[in-house]
Amino acid sequence: MVRCAEIQSAIRVGANSFLFTQYKYLAAFTAVFAVVIFLFLGSVHRFSTESQPCQYTRGKACKPALANAVFSTIAFLLGAATSVASGFLGMRIATAANARTTVEARRGIGPAFAAAFRSGAVMGFLLASLGLLVLYVAIKVFGLYYGDDWEGLYESITGYGLGGSSMALFGRVGGGIYTKAADVGADLVGKVERNIPEDDPRNPAVIADNVGDNVGDIAGMGSDLFGSYAESTCAALFVASISSFGADHNFAAVSYPLLISSAGLIVCLITTLFATDLYRVKTVDGVAPALKLQLLISTVLMTVGVLVVTFTALPHEFTMFDFGEVKRVKNWHLFFCVTIGLWAGLAIGFTTEYFTSNAYSPVRDVADSCRTGAATNVIFGLALGYKSVIVPVFAIAVSIYVSFTLASIYGIAVAALGMLSTVATGLAIDAYGPISDNAGGIAEMAGMSHRIRQRTDALDAAGNTTAAIGKGFAIGSAALVSLALFGAFVSRAGMAVINVLNPKVFVGLVVGAMLPYWFSAMTMKSVGSAALKMVEEVRRQFAAIPGLMEGRATPDYASCVRISTDASLREMMPPGALVLLAPLVAGTFFGVQTLAGLLAGALVSGVQVAISASNSGGAWDNAKKYIEAGASDHAKALGPKGSDAHKAAVIGDTIGDPLKDTSGPSLNILIKLMAVESLVFAPFFAAHGGLIFK
């Protein structure tokens, strides 16, 4: 118990230290970018304080462009602060829960599962409710100035999504580089070269590895899903404000996205009770079904919740903005839009589970390929990742077609909200994974019995799959969110149609499709460079510290923590600059047509790369755990730990680590952030953009 407390304290101190250092860098970036937003938007009408004719409501005057610049900047700062708070509070919860889960594992698998899941649920509800509350308060406070100018009000609110996603990008990239540098270093030297168990206290990188789970998989993932939630809500609110809802000043109808999210909180609260009170886990085999049941129950209950909200808040018939036209929509159309997004999310989740869980044949085939070495393991894993893209893309495509046909761009925005409406449950099962992983590490380092480590390993194996499911949700929702933001940008920039055969558009399309590969190359190389230093340091300590391998000496954990911290803070800047500068350069120098092509290309390419990268990495990880667990005759034939097949699986896992925890998850932020940034700066691009192509 004393040792558990010491290890928990070391992990918490390391995570706090990294995040506070990272937030100092992000505070400087936020201040600079806030000034950029103000200057770009204020210059649209030369910082005029006079009212301007409304763009969508003819014959009516709207607030001056200077006001839009000021309030968009404030919304950006609010979104950034909320995103940082979401990530930090999530990390605090996780670092308090990890050792508790370890201690509860002494009593059995059920209490350990409940401790990990409840902690994840606290984070899920905290993030979802905090995002909703801050956004609602911002709308009300901004409304005191804007009055009946809802067009200007909801345009300025889009800055909230930009702030959330900006922080999420650096959180995901920085946290991902930190955790994977430590993980790769610990695994390659510890497992492959020294043949010691995972999370062995003799391994100098073990504390950095466990710290990384919290700063990357918890804080980064929390900021990421908050960004998706904020952006989808802002896109839906903006499109609603320029439709009949806004013209009629029907606040209940405009607030439909907020009401959907509110209903989602109630549904997720009921759903959580099934895992903790009504359907308690009693055996190892009950862990994965309990988590899968959470997804299914929340989706079914949310369908009923959407029905109630839709027919209560919306008028029977209304009109939506449709790129210069007016589209007549009925309330049941929006019910189907939200519902198809909701069920598409479930389809993506279950498909991800099939391709990344070692209960099914794809992962077992990858494990079996380890018999002939690491090369065949890598080939099988890559093929699995490419194949896993098919069903999610069809699910997204069907959602887009149905929702756009029924309610134009607003339909796509609320479909994205439907996918994110159960975000509290999604975060609960996602955060559960890193908490369980940390619990297993603490059990190993504290010298607890093999029986307890088996229980935490069972929780961790299910957690790997739920983390992959969470990433699937994030990527699927990012595709819909980005398309909704893309539509809002096109309408705000005053484009009625985008012609792909126009060379300006096609050039943007080709370059946009390249950006996810450029971004992935930067993040992958960053992890590789940091891991190289980590491997050298771990090898140095094993060679230089007498008695370390025999357990008679304590490794220098702090030096490995420092390597990961320095590398992540240094390496997160170039990928972040690429994402933030690409829309600004394209819009300013080449115009809105090229920027539209750039966004479309990045969206189409980024979704495919993100899904395949995340699922390949998840499959390699669980193939390794399948061999380590030895739960079946097939797995026993491939094992035990330290066998050639196990070493091949560890190599596959280390290759997959940066794919599933750095590049893959960060790509969904890339496509969202570029789209919301383009929407926020659309007035400037429309007025002054295209310096070269003009």
XYZ file of N, CA, C and O in Angstrom, residues 581-684:
416
model
N -1.067 27.409 -39.907
C -0.659 28.340 -40.967
C -1.236 27.977 -42.333
O -1.435 28.864 -43.170
N -1.524 26.682 -42.568
C -1.998 26.263 -43.896
C -3.248 27.024 -44.344
O -3.278 27.575 -45.459
N -4.323 27.097 -43.527
C -5.502 27.863 -43.976
C -5.222 29.362 -44.119
O -5.758 30.002 -45.037
N -4.410 29.912 -43.203
C -4.118 31.347 -43.278
C -3.363 31.686 -44.566
O -3.682 32.665 -45.248
N -2.375 30.876 -44.914
C -1.596 31.115 -46.135
C -2.466 30.906 -47.370
O -2.475 31.734 -48.302
N -3.235 29.800 -47.396
C -4.076 29.503 -48.565
C -5.132 30.580 -48.774
O -5.346 31.054 -49.898
N -5.811 30.980 -47.686
C -6.880 31.981 -47.812
C -6.364 33.355 -48.160
O -6.935 34.059 -49.003
N -5.241 33.754 -47.536
C -4.717 35.107 -47.749
C -4.100 35.264 -49.137
O -4.341 36.256 -49.829
N -3.321 34.286 -49.552
C -2.568 34.437 -50.802
C -3.271 33.834 -52.022
O -3.073 34.297 -53.144
N -4.098 32.805 -51.823
C -4.687 32.116 -52.973
C -6.208 32.208 -53.031
O -6.812 31.813 -54.031
N -6.864 32.696 -51.959
C -8.294 32.964 -52.014
C -9.170 31.836 -51.493
O -8.709 30.725 -51.212
N -10.462 32.139 -51.409
C -11.408 31.213 -50.784
C -11.641 29.961 -51.630
O -11.927 28.890 -51.083
N -11.517 30.065 -52.951
C -11.715 28.884 -53.800
C -10.636 27.828 -53.517
O -10.927 26.643 -53.341
N -9.382 28.272 -53.475
C -8.278 27.349 -53.192
C -8.383 26.803 -51.774
O -8.121 25.613 -51.534
N -8.763 27.665 -50.838
C -8.906 27.219 -49.449
C -10.008 26.164 -49.329
O -9.863 25.189 -48.574
N -11.105 26.350 -50.063
C -12.185 25.357 -50.052
C -11.668 24.002 -50.539
O -11.971 22.948 -49.962
N -10.859 24.016 -51.623
C -10.257 22.776 -52.113
C -9.316 22.160 -51.092
O -9.305 20.940 -50.881
N -8.533 23.006 -50.427
C -7.591 22.537 -49.408
C -8.328 21.803 -48.286
O -7.918 20.709 -47.864
N -9.428 22.381 -47.798
C -10.199 21.776 -46.704
C -10.811 20.451 -47.130
O -10.806 19.472 -46.371
N -11.363 20.410 -48.340
C -11.982 19.171 -48.836
C -10.944 18.061 -48.981
O -11.181 16.910 -48.590
N -9.778 18.395 -49.530
C -8.724 17.399 -49.710
C -8.228 16.849 -48.384
O -8.055 15.633 -48.218
N -8.019 17.744 -47.408
C -7.540 17.313 -46.085
C -8.567 16.432 -45.389
O -8.214 15.444 -44.734
N -9.843 16.765 -45.546
C -10.919 15.983 -44.922
C -10.955 14.564 -45.476
O -10.933 13.582 -44.726
N -10.990 14.448 -46.793
C -11.114 13.131 -47.434
C -9.892 12.258 -47.136
O -10.015 11.077 -46.791
N -8.709 12.842 -47.229
C -7.478 12.086 -47.008
C -7.262 11.781 -45.530
O -6.909 10.661 -45.150
N -7.503 12.785 -44.677
C -7.196 12.652 -43.247
C -7.997 11.576 -42.549
O -7.476 10.848 -41.700
N -9.278 11.439 -42.912
C -10.129 10.431 -42.267
C -9.597 9.035 -42.522
O -9.506 8.200 -41.608
N -9.218 8.751 -43.767
C -8.726 7.412 -44.117
C -7.427 7.090 -43.366
O -7.272 6.000 -42.809
N -6.493 8.048 -43.387
C -5.198 7.808 -42.749
C -5.370 7.625 -41.244
O -4.757 6.740 -40.627
N -6.242 8.453 -40.644
C -6.439 8.400 -39.188
C -7.027 7.067 -38.748
O -6.567 6.460 -37.767
N -8.052 6.580 -39.456
C -8.686 5.311 -39.072
C -7.701 4.159 -39.215
O -7.563 3.324 -38.305
N -7.012 4.085 -40.352
C -6.093 2.957 -40.573
C -4.941 2.987 -39.566
O -4.538 1.938 -39.037
N -4.403 4.177 -39.267
C -3.289 4.278 -38.315
C -3.722 3.848 -36.919
O -3.034 3.063 -36.254
N -4.870 4.344 -36.472
C -5.354 4.017 -35.126
C -5.644 2.528 -34.979
O -5.297 1.909 -33.969
N -6.279 1.935 -35.982
C -6.666 0.525 -35.870
C -5.478 -0.420 -36.037
O -5.422 -1.465 -35.381
N -4.526 -0.084 -36.908
C -3.306 -0.905 -37.000
C -2.578 -0.931 -35.659
O -2.180 -2.000 -35.164
N -2.413 0.248 -35.060
C -1.726 0.328 -33.766
C -2.456 -0.432 -32.677
O -1.841 -1.156 -31.879
N -3.793 -0.291 -32.631
C -4.584 -1.005 -31.630
C -4.499 -2.514 -31.805
O -4.427 -3.275 -30.823
N -4.499 -2.977 -33.046
C -4.424 -4.420 -33.326
C -3.070 -4.983 -32.912
O -2.986 -6.059 -32.305
N -1.976 -4.277 -33.233
C -0.639 -4.738 -32.825
C -0.533 -4.826 -31.303
O 0.037 -5.770 -30.762
N -1.087 -3.825 -30.610
C -1.034 -3.808 -29.145
C -1.770 -5.013 -28.562
O -1.260 -5.729 -27.690
N -2.981 -5.267 -29.051
C -3.760 -6.374 -28.501
C -3.253 -7.739 -28.960
O -3.469 -8.745 -28.271
N -2.589 -7.808 -30.109
C -1.950 -9.068 -30.519
C -0.841 -9.428 -29.528
O -0.691 -10.599 -29.136
N -0.097 -8.414 -29.104
C 0.951 -8.640 -28.094
C 0.331 -9.119 -26.777
O 0.799 -10.090 -26.172
N -0.746 -8.449 -26.371
C -1.391 -8.823 -25.096
C -2.040 -10.205 -25.187
O -2.115 -10.932 -24.192
N -2.513 -10.576 -26.364
C -3.104 -11.908 -26.583
C -2.055 -12.999 -26.325
O -2.328 -14.001 -25.652
N -0.840 -12.771 -26.834
C 0.244 -13.740 -26.620
C 0.658 -13.762 -25.150
O 0.859 -14.827 -24.553
N 0.747 -12.568 -24.533
C 1.178 -12.481 -23.132
C 0.189 -13.144 -22.181
O 0.584 -13.781 -21.201
N -1.114 -12.985 -22.462
C -2.136 -13.541 -21.566
C -2.153 -15.072 -21.623
O -2.402 -15.741 -20.607
N -1.914 -15.651 -22.811
C -1.910 -17.108 -22.956
C -3.217 -17.745 -22.536
O -3.232 -18.822 -21.921
N -4.332 -17.094 -22.863
C -5.641 -17.558 -22.387
C -6.215 -18.699 -23.218
O -7.216 -19.294 -22.824
N -5.637 -18.994 -24.389
C -6.135 -20.090 -25.226
C -4.954 -20.970 -25.653
O -3.786 -20.584 -25.506
N -5.260 -22.134 -26.180
C -4.197 -23.033 -26.645
C -3.362 -22.382 -27.750
O -2.135 -22.549 -27.803
N -4.054 -21.628 -28.621
C -3.354 -20.938 -29.709
C -2.366 -19.914 -29.148
O -1.209 -19.827 -29.580
N -2.819 -19.122 -28.149
C -1.960 -18.100 -27.547
C -0.792 -18.742 -26.808
O 0.343 -18.241 -26.858
N -1.057 -19.867 -26.117
C 0.007 -20.558 -25.385
C 1.082 -21.084 -26.342
O 2.270 -21.086 -26.024
N 0.638 -21.518 -27.527
C 1.592 -22.032 -28.516
C 2.520 -20.930 -29.025
O 3.661 -21.189 -29.431
N 2.039 -19.680 -29.011
C 2.844 -18.551 -29.486
C 3.763 -18.012 -28.389
O 4.777 -17.392 -28.689
N 3.360 -18.181 -27.144
C 4.106 -17.639 -26.004
C 5.180 -18.591 -25.542
O 5.591 -19.488 -26.288
N 5.682 -18.388 -24.300
C 5.275 -17.374 -23.336
C 6.003 -16.053 -23.584
O 6.641 -15.885 -24.621
N 5.935 -15.143 -22.583
C 6.688 -13.899 -22.686
C 8.173 -14.217 -22.870
O 8.714 -15.083 -22.196
N 8.766 -13.480 -23.788
C 10.180 -13.696 -24.060
C 10.455 -14.619 -25.230
O 11.597 -14.725 -25.686
N 9.404 -15.296 -25.747
C 9.582 -16.159 -26.920
C 9.833 -15.307 -28.162
O 9.614 -14.090 -28.156
N 10.281 -15.947 -29.250
C 10.534 -15.205 -30.493
C 9.262 -14.556 -31.024
O 9.288 -13.419 -31.515
N 8.131 -15.298 -30.940
C 6.851 -14.736 -31.406
C 6.456 -13.534 -30.558
O 5.964 -12.519 -31.077
N 6.695 -13.612 -29.236
C 6.361 -12.486 -28.353
C 7.234 -11.279 -28.659
O 6.751 -10.139 -28.702
N 8.516 -11.505 -28.931
C 9.403 -10.384 -29.269
C 8.984 -9.734 -30.588
O 9.036 -8.502 -30.727
N 8.543 -10.553 -31.551
C 8.036 -9.999 -32.819
C 6.785 -9.162 -32.571
O 6.601 -8.097 -33.187
N 5.925 -9.621 -31.647
C 4.704 -8.877 -31.314
C 5.037 -7.556 -30.637
O 4.381 -6.529 -30.880
N 6.071 -7.555 -29.772
C 6.493 -6.320 -29.098
C 7.003 -5.307 -30.118
O 6.702 -4.103 -30.030
N 7.741 -5.770 -31.119
C 8.240 -4.861 -32.170
C 7.060 -4.259 -32.941
O 7.027 -3.053 -33.210
N 6.061 -5.097 -33.293
C 4.858 -4.580 -33.953
C 4.154 -3.551 -33.100
O 3.706 -2.503 -33.583
N 4.070 -3.827 -31.789
C 3.414 -2.902 -30.859
C 4.139 -1.565 -30.807
O 3.503 -0.498 -30.809
N 5.474 -1.602 -30.783
C 6.228 -0.346 -30.719
C 6.100 0.457 -32.013
O 6.108 1.686 -31.987
N 5.966 -0.239 -33.143
C 5.717 0.470 -34.414
C 4.332 1.116 -34.376
O 4.131 2.252 -34.829
N 3.379 0.396 -33.813
C 2.001 0.894 -33.775
C 1.762 1.985 -32.757
O 0.793 2.741 -32.878
N 2.645 2.089 -31.752
C 2.424 3.077 -30.686
C 2.265 4.508 -31.207
O 1.284 5.186 -30.895
N 3.219 5.039 -31.992
C 3.022 6.403 -32.494
C 1.859 6.523 -33.485
O 1.277 7.596 -33.631
N 1.519 5.414 -34.169
C 0.388 5.454 -35.101
C -0.933 5.639 -34.361
O -1.762 6.463 -34.743
N -1.123 4.853 -33.283
C -2.437 4.859 -32.611
C -2.561 5.943 -31.549
O -3.690 6.319 -31.187
N -1.444 6.457 -31.031
C -1.527 7.408 -29.926
C -0.966 8.789 -30.243
O -1.065 9.683 -29.412
N -0.354 8.957 -31.403
C 0.160 10.293 -31.766
C -0.403 10.737 -33.118
O -1.248 11.623 -33.182
N 0.007 10.106 -34.200
C -0.391 10.560 -35.541
C -1.881 10.370 -35.797
O -2.574 11.304 -36.221
N -2.403 9.150 -35.555
C -3.810 8.861 -35.850
C -4.782 9.794 -35.160
O -5.590 10.482 -35.812
N -4.738 9.881 -33.800
C -5.685 10.763 -33.096
C -5.495 12.237 -33.417
O -6.451 13.003 -33.386
N -4.246 12.639 -33.718
C -4.003 14.060 -34.004
C -4.573 14.473 -35.351
O -4.893 15.649 -35.562
N -4.710 13.516 -36.283
C -5.210 13.860 -37.617
C -6.646 14.342 -37.590
O -7.040 15.199 -38.390
N -7.469 13.782 -36.675
C -8.850 14.271 -36.647
C -8.909 15.720 -36.162
O -9.804 16.466 -36.543
N -7.930 16.111 -35.327
C -7.875 17.524 -34.913
C -7.425 18.385 -36.086
O -7.899 19.510 -36.260
N -6.520 17.861 -36.905
C -6.046 18.606 -38.077
C -7.212 19.010 -38.979
O -7.346 20.183 -39.349
N -8.079 18.037 -39.323
C -9.149 18.363 -40.277
C -10.203 19.278 -39.652
O -10.770 20.137 -40.322
N -10.446 19.127 -38.325
C -11.416 20.005 -37.651
C -10.865 21.410 -37.490
O -11.554 22.399 -37.751
N -9.614 21.489 -37.044
C -9.030 22.797 -36.735
C -8.881 23.654 -37.986
O -9.169 24.859 -37.964
N -8.452 23.042 -39.100
C -8.341 23.806 -40.338
C -9.700 24.345 -40.776
O -9.812 25.483 -41.245
N -10.754 23.535 -40.589
C -12.094 23.959 -41.014
C -12.634 25.082 -40.139
O -13.173 26.076 -40.641
N -12.497 24.951 -38.810
C -13.055 25.984 -37.926
C -12.237 27.272 -38.021
O -12.781 28.387 -37.944
N -10.934 27.147 -38.243
C -10.098 28.339 -38.430
C -10.513 29.081 -39.700
O -10.615 30.317 -39.706
N -10.797 28.335 -40.754
C -11.244 28.955 -42.008
C -12.574 29.675 -41.814
O -12.795 30.761 -42.370
N -13.480 29.070 -41.016
C -14.782 29.703 -40.756
C -14.605 31.005 -39.983
O -15.222 32.026 -40.311
N -13.765 30.989 -38.955
C -13.560 32.196 -38.137
C -12.958 33.324 -38.973
O -13.356 34.487 -38.862
N -11.993 32.988 -39.854
C -11.314 34.011 -40.661
C -12.006 34.261 -42.006
O -11.495 35.037 -42.813
N -13.156 33.600 -42.244
C -13.844 33.730 -43.534
C -14.137 35.180 -43.931
O -13.954 35.541 -45.110
N -14.601 36.059 -43.019
C -14.842 37.451 -43.436
C -13.596 38.121 -44.009
O -13.680 38.855 -44.997
N -12.430 37.856 -43.402
C -11.184 38.456 -43.903
C -10.814 37.884 -45.264
O -10.455 38.629 -46.187
